[in-house]
XYZ file of N, CA and C in Angstrom:
396
model
N -102.140 -33.823 6.586
C -101.121 -32.804 6.796
C -101.049 -31.933 5.571
N -101.185 -30.679 5.763
C -101.071 -29.721 4.686
C -99.615 -29.334 4.502
N -99.190 -29.171 3.263
C -97.809 -28.772 3.014
C -97.571 -27.303 3.300
N -98.639 -26.516 3.483
C -98.433 -25.099 3.741
C -98.548 -24.750 5.217
N -98.586 -25.731 6.087
C -98.656 -25.426 7.502
C -98.656 -26.672 8.344
N -98.571 -26.478 9.631
C -98.560 -27.577 10.583
C -99.938 -27.632 11.220
N -100.596 -28.772 11.170
C -101.933 -28.901 11.738
C -101.922 -29.773 12.986
N -100.782 -29.840 13.656
C -100.625 -30.731 14.797
C -101.704 -30.527 15.842
N -102.029 -29.313 16.172
C -103.007 -29.073 17.228
C -104.234 -28.360 16.700
N -104.525 -28.529 15.422
C -105.721 -27.949 14.862
C -105.546 -26.524 14.383
N -104.370 -25.957 14.500
C -104.114 -24.608 14.045
C -103.235 -24.674 12.815
N -103.658 -24.049 11.746
C -102.833 -24.026 10.547
C -101.945 -22.801 10.625
N -100.660 -23.025 10.506
C -99.690 -21.947 10.575
C -99.269 -21.606 9.153
N -99.541 -20.414 8.718
C -99.226 -20.017 7.361
C -97.755 -19.635 7.279
N -96.988 -20.438 6.592
C -95.571 -20.184 6.397
C -95.203 -20.618 4.993
N -94.128 -20.096 4.527
C -93.675 -20.443 3.191
C -93.259 -21.901 3.139
N -93.671 -22.610 2.080
C -93.320 -24.020 1.953
C -91.810 -24.197 1.893
N -91.092 -23.203 1.431
C -89.637 -23.292 1.368
C -88.987 -23.329 2.736
N -89.703 -22.875 3.768
C -89.163 -22.856 5.125
C -89.282 -24.199 5.824
N -90.175 -25.054 5.371
C -90.430 -26.331 6.036
C -89.284 -27.292 5.750
N -88.718 -27.832 6.821
C -87.676 -28.839 6.673
C -88.232 -30.239 6.819
N -89.303 -30.369 7.605
C -89.943 -31.670 7.812
C -91.445 -31.524 7.697
N -92.084 -32.450 6.994
C -93.527 -32.573 7.080
C -93.806 -33.311 8.382
N -94.949 -33.071 8.981
C -95.300 -33.732 10.240
C -96.534 -34.589 10.008
N -96.436 -35.869 10.396
C -97.583 -36.775 10.302
C -97.706 -37.550 11.608
N -98.908 -38.027 11.857
C -99.171 -38.837 13.039
C -99.011 -40.302 12.664
N -98.345 -41.072 13.525
C -98.314 -42.526 13.366
C -99.751 -43.013 13.402
N -100.063 -43.969 12.527
C -101.406 -44.519 12.464
C -101.339 -46.035 12.620
N -102.163 -46.575 13.511
C -102.215 -48.018 13.713
C -102.900 -48.682 12.523
N -102.855 -50.017 12.499
C -103.530 -50.775 11.448
C -105.033 -50.482 11.426
N -105.582 -50.123 12.559
C -107.012 -49.826 12.671
C -107.336 -48.365 12.331
N -106.312 -47.584 11.966
C -106.524 -46.189 11.597
C -106.505 -45.212 12.758
N -106.162 -45.683 13.944
C -106.098 -44.818 15.130
C -104.781 -44.048 15.121
N -104.849 -42.776 15.449
C -103.655 -41.932 15.570
C -103.468 -41.600 17.054
N -102.661 -42.412 17.766
C -102.552 -42.261 19.222
C -102.089 -40.887 19.682
N -101.157 -40.262 18.985
C -100.670 -38.951 19.432
C -101.753 -37.895 19.224
N -102.454 -37.964 18.102
C -103.542 -37.006 17.874
C -104.607 -37.163 18.967
N -104.945 -38.417 19.296
C -105.937 -38.681 20.349
C -105.457 -38.100 21.681
N -104.175 -38.320 22.014
C -103.602 -37.803 23.254
C -103.654 -36.284 23.274
N -103.252 -35.648 22.163
C -103.257 -34.184 22.107
C -104.666 -33.632 22.330
N -105.650 -34.281 21.751
C -107.033 -33.805 21.902
C -107.513 -33.877 23.342
N -106.909 -34.745 24.147
C -107.320 -34.889 25.543
C -106.723 -33.804 26.443
N -105.770 -33.043 25.919
C -105.064 -32.048 26.722
C -105.767 -30.693 26.699
N -105.397 -29.842 27.658
C -105.941 -28.485 27.696
C -105.417 -27.676 26.510
N -106.112 -26.611 26.206
C -105.711 -25.748 25.099
C -104.298 -25.216 25.295
N -103.950 -24.822 26.518
C -102.606 -24.271 26.756
C -101.520 -25.335 26.553
N -101.800 -26.568 26.937
C -100.844 -27.654 26.720
C -100.679 -27.929 25.229
N -101.815 -27.982 24.511
C -101.765 -28.216 23.062
C -100.964 -27.133 22.368
N -101.173 -25.898 22.801
C -100.468 -24.776 22.169
C -98.964 -24.897 22.380
N -98.529 -25.188 23.601
C -97.096 -25.313 23.901
C -96.468 -26.453 23.104
N -97.143 -27.585 23.076
C -96.614 -28.752 22.363
C -96.593 -28.479 20.860
N -97.666 -27.911 20.339
C -97.743 -27.588 18.919
C -96.664 -26.615 18.476
N -96.403 -25.606 19.298
C -95.349 -24.641 18.969
C -93.981 -25.308 18.943
N -93.745 -26.222 19.878
C -92.447 -26.909 19.899
C -92.292 -27.853 18.711
N -93.364 -28.534 18.336
C -93.299 -29.400 17.161
C -93.054 -28.552 15.910
N -93.708 -27.405 15.845
C -93.497 -26.495 14.715
C -92.047 -26.030 14.662
N -91.454 -25.747 15.816
C -90.046 -25.338 15.856
C -89.153 -26.426 15.284
N -89.447 -27.680 15.620
C -88.680 -28.798 15.060
C -88.926 -28.886 13.560
N -90.163 -28.755 13.156
C -90.529 -28.848 11.743
C -89.755 -27.844 10.890
N -89.592 -26.637 11.381
C -88.945 -25.588 10.603
C -87.464 -25.432 10.916
N -86.963 -26.072 11.987
C -85.569 -25.883 12.374
C -84.700 -27.122 12.364
N -85.277 -28.251 11.942
C -84.558 -29.528 11.973
C -83.241 -29.438 11.219
N -82.174 -30.035 11.726
C -82.040 -30.774 12.982
C -81.791 -29.833 14.159
N -82.333 -30.185 15.304
C -82.174 -29.425 16.543
C -81.681 -30.346 17.648
N -81.139 -29.745 18.695
C -80.687 -30.510 19.845
C -81.326 -29.990 21.117
N -80.659 -30.271 22.217
C -81.151 -29.866 23.531
C -81.164 -28.338 23.624
N -82.093 -27.772 24.364
C -82.988 -28.417 25.326
C -84.317 -28.888 24.722
N -84.595 -28.596 23.442
C -85.892 -28.938 22.860
C -85.971 -30.380 22.367
N -84.904 -30.859 21.731
C -84.913 -32.192 21.130
C -83.751 -33.001 21.674
N -84.042 -34.242 22.025
C -82.985 -35.149 22.471
C -83.112 -36.461 21.702
N -81.969 -36.951 21.213
C -81.955 -38.258 20.562
C -81.877 -39.311 21.651
N -82.840 -40.236 21.656
C -82.901 -41.267 22.685
C -82.131 -42.517 22.277
N -82.193 -42.825 21.005
C -81.529 -44.008 20.447
C -81.636 -43.887 18.937
N -81.012 -44.781 18.188
C -81.128 -44.675 16.733
C -82.597 -44.645 16.282
N -82.918 -43.687 15.455
C -84.245 -43.513 14.858
C -85.318 -43.041 15.840
N -84.942 -42.631 17.043
C -85.945 -42.211 18.024
C -85.475 -40.956 18.759
N -86.269 -39.887 18.632
C -86.005 -38.616 19.297
C -87.209 -38.236 20.132
N -87.017 -37.213 20.981
C -88.138 -36.667 21.738
C -88.137 -35.154 21.625
N -89.348 -34.585 21.553
C -89.562 -33.152 21.688
C -89.973 -32.948 23.137
N -89.312 -32.013 23.805
C -89.573 -31.747 25.223
C -90.266 -30.400 25.352
N -91.496 -30.420 25.807
C -92.291 -29.195 25.945
C -92.581 -28.924 27.410
N -92.198 -27.754 27.873
C -92.481 -27.381 29.261
C -93.929 -26.940 29.371
N -94.628 -27.565 30.303
C -96.013 -27.229 30.596
C -96.142 -27.073 32.104
N -97.214 -26.442 32.591
C -97.313 -26.163 34.027
C -97.168 -27.374 34.954
N -97.648 -28.548 34.542
C -97.616 -29.692 35.451
C -96.575 -30.736 35.072
N -95.509 -30.327 34.409
C -94.443 -31.265 34.067
C -93.819 -30.936 32.734
N -93.354 -31.963 32.090
C -92.774 -31.813 30.765
C -93.484 -32.800 29.849
N -94.107 -32.272 28.811
C -94.751 -33.141 27.819
C -93.671 -33.633 26.878
N -93.767 -34.886 26.513
C -92.811 -35.495 25.588
C -93.575 -36.044 24.397
N -93.051 -35.770 23.226
C -93.558 -36.394 22.014
C -92.380 -37.133 21.406
N -92.482 -38.453 21.357
C -91.426 -39.281 20.788
C -91.713 -39.442 19.304
N -90.662 -39.289 18.498
C -90.855 -39.299 17.052
C -89.669 -39.930 16.343
N -89.885 -40.230 15.069
C -88.819 -40.674 14.199
C -88.834 -39.770 12.979
N -87.753 -39.800 12.217
C -87.681 -39.025 10.983
C -87.405 -40.002 9.849
N -88.213 -39.894 8.814
C -88.062 -40.731 7.627
C -87.952 -39.783 6.440
N -86.739 -39.606 5.931
C -86.522 -38.643 4.854
C -86.794 -37.241 5.363
N -87.827 -36.612 4.811
C -88.212 -35.264 5.233
C -89.541 -35.275 5.975
N -89.804 -36.383 6.664
C -91.064 -36.513 7.388
C -90.807 -36.867 8.845
N -91.427 -36.119 9.731
C -91.390 -36.362 11.174
C -92.651 -37.139 11.517
N -92.481 -38.363 12.031
C -93.625 -39.200 12.382
C -93.781 -39.190 13.897
N -94.894 -38.663 14.384
C -95.156 -38.574 15.822
C -95.656 -39.927 16.306
N -94.852 -40.593 17.129
C -95.126 -41.970 17.547
C -95.877 -42.086 18.865
N -95.514 -41.251 19.836
C -96.073 -41.419 21.182
C -95.959 -40.112 21.946
N -96.953 -39.810 22.756
C -96.925 -38.608 23.575
C -97.349 -38.921 24.998
N -96.746 -38.214 25.946
C -97.089 -38.393 27.358
C -96.549 -37.216 28.153
N -97.020 -37.074 29.380
C -96.501 -36.050 30.288
C -95.634 -36.748 31.314
N -94.380 -36.333 31.347
C -93.393 -36.954 32.225
C -93.401 -36.217 33.555
N -93.529 -36.989 34.625
C -93.566 -36.395 35.957
C -92.393 -36.852 36.817
N -91.578 -37.757 36.280
C -90.409 -38.247 37.006
C -89.155 -37.814 36.272
N -88.016 -38.008 36.896
C -86.756 -37.558 36.306
C -86.411 -38.322 35.022
N -86.622 -39.606 35.030
C -86.303 -40.440 33.864
C -87.577 -40.785 33.099
N -87.408 -41.051 31.812
C -88.546 -41.489 31.005
C -88.887 -42.924 31.414
N -90.132 -43.179 31.779
C -90.509 -44.555 32.118
C -90.272 -45.500 30.935
N -89.758 -46.677 31.237
C -89.437 -47.652 30.194
C -90.668 -48.025 29.367
N -91.832 -48.040 29.998
C -93.049 -48.385 29.259
C -93.322 -47.377 28.144
N -92.996 -46.115 28.381
C -93.219 -45.078 27.362
C -92.265 -45.278 26.180
N -91.016 -45.582 26.464
C -90.047 -45.840 25.394
C -90.443 -47.096 24.626
N -90.879 -48.122 25.348
C -91.288 -49.368 24.685
C -92.477 -49.146 23.748
N -93.412 -48.291 24.164
C -94.555 -47.974 23.299
C -94.068 -47.324 22.010
N -93.153 -46.359 22.123
C -92.615 -45.695 20.932
C -91.842 -46.681 20.060
N -91.063 -47.555 20.667
C -90.305 -48.558 19.904
C -91.241 -49.483 19.124
N -92.312 -49.902 19.777
C -93.278 -50.787 19.125
C -93.896 -50.093 17.915
N -94.290 -48.840 18.085
C -94.895 -48.096 16.975
C -93.885 -47.832 15.870
N -92.642 -47.563 16.251
C -91.588 -47.377 15.251
C -91.416 -48.652 14.432
N -91.369 -49.776 15.115
C -91.229 -51.068 14.436
C -92.428 -51.316 13.505
N -93.634 -51.019 13.958
C -94.823 -51.178 13.117
C -94.748 -50.285 11.882
N -94.284 -49.058 12.081
C -94.134 -48.127 10.955
C -93.121 -48.672 9.944
N -91.977 -49.134 10.450
C -90.929 -49.643 9.569
C -91.395 -50.899 8.825
N -92.127 -51.775 9.511
C -92.620 -53.002 8.877
C -93.665 -52.683 7.802
N -94.462 -51.647 8.014
C -95.462 -51.264 7.028
C -94.817 -50.757 5.742
N -93.594 -50.255 5.843
C -92.881 -49.752 4.676
C -92.276 -50.879 3.841
N -92.047 -52.029 4.486
C -91.389 -53.135 3.754
C -92.356 -53.903 2.897
């Protein structure tokens, strides 16, 4: 992650470092896999662009609320990105001035599937344990 821009979707956005409220990083497993980065790479360019722009909005506008950001539970929020075939969700946590992208998926039902929340919770717990 560069401090002079957001590289979430491979595009570096040139903005003043003073404007950034949160650095953005991808959660990384013990094996070095970045699940959200892998998920983003599997999406179409238009989906990546929409999601990247919304993450950038959070990065430069934190704290934000609905309709873009919703707090799901303590230490867990979601970025909601409208895309043609549903709503993309990126579940994240904030640690100091860092936004950690934990899990991403495209939601096609009214409620977030419990399996998606459980995946984010597991990664959050792994992140927190790695800090101890």
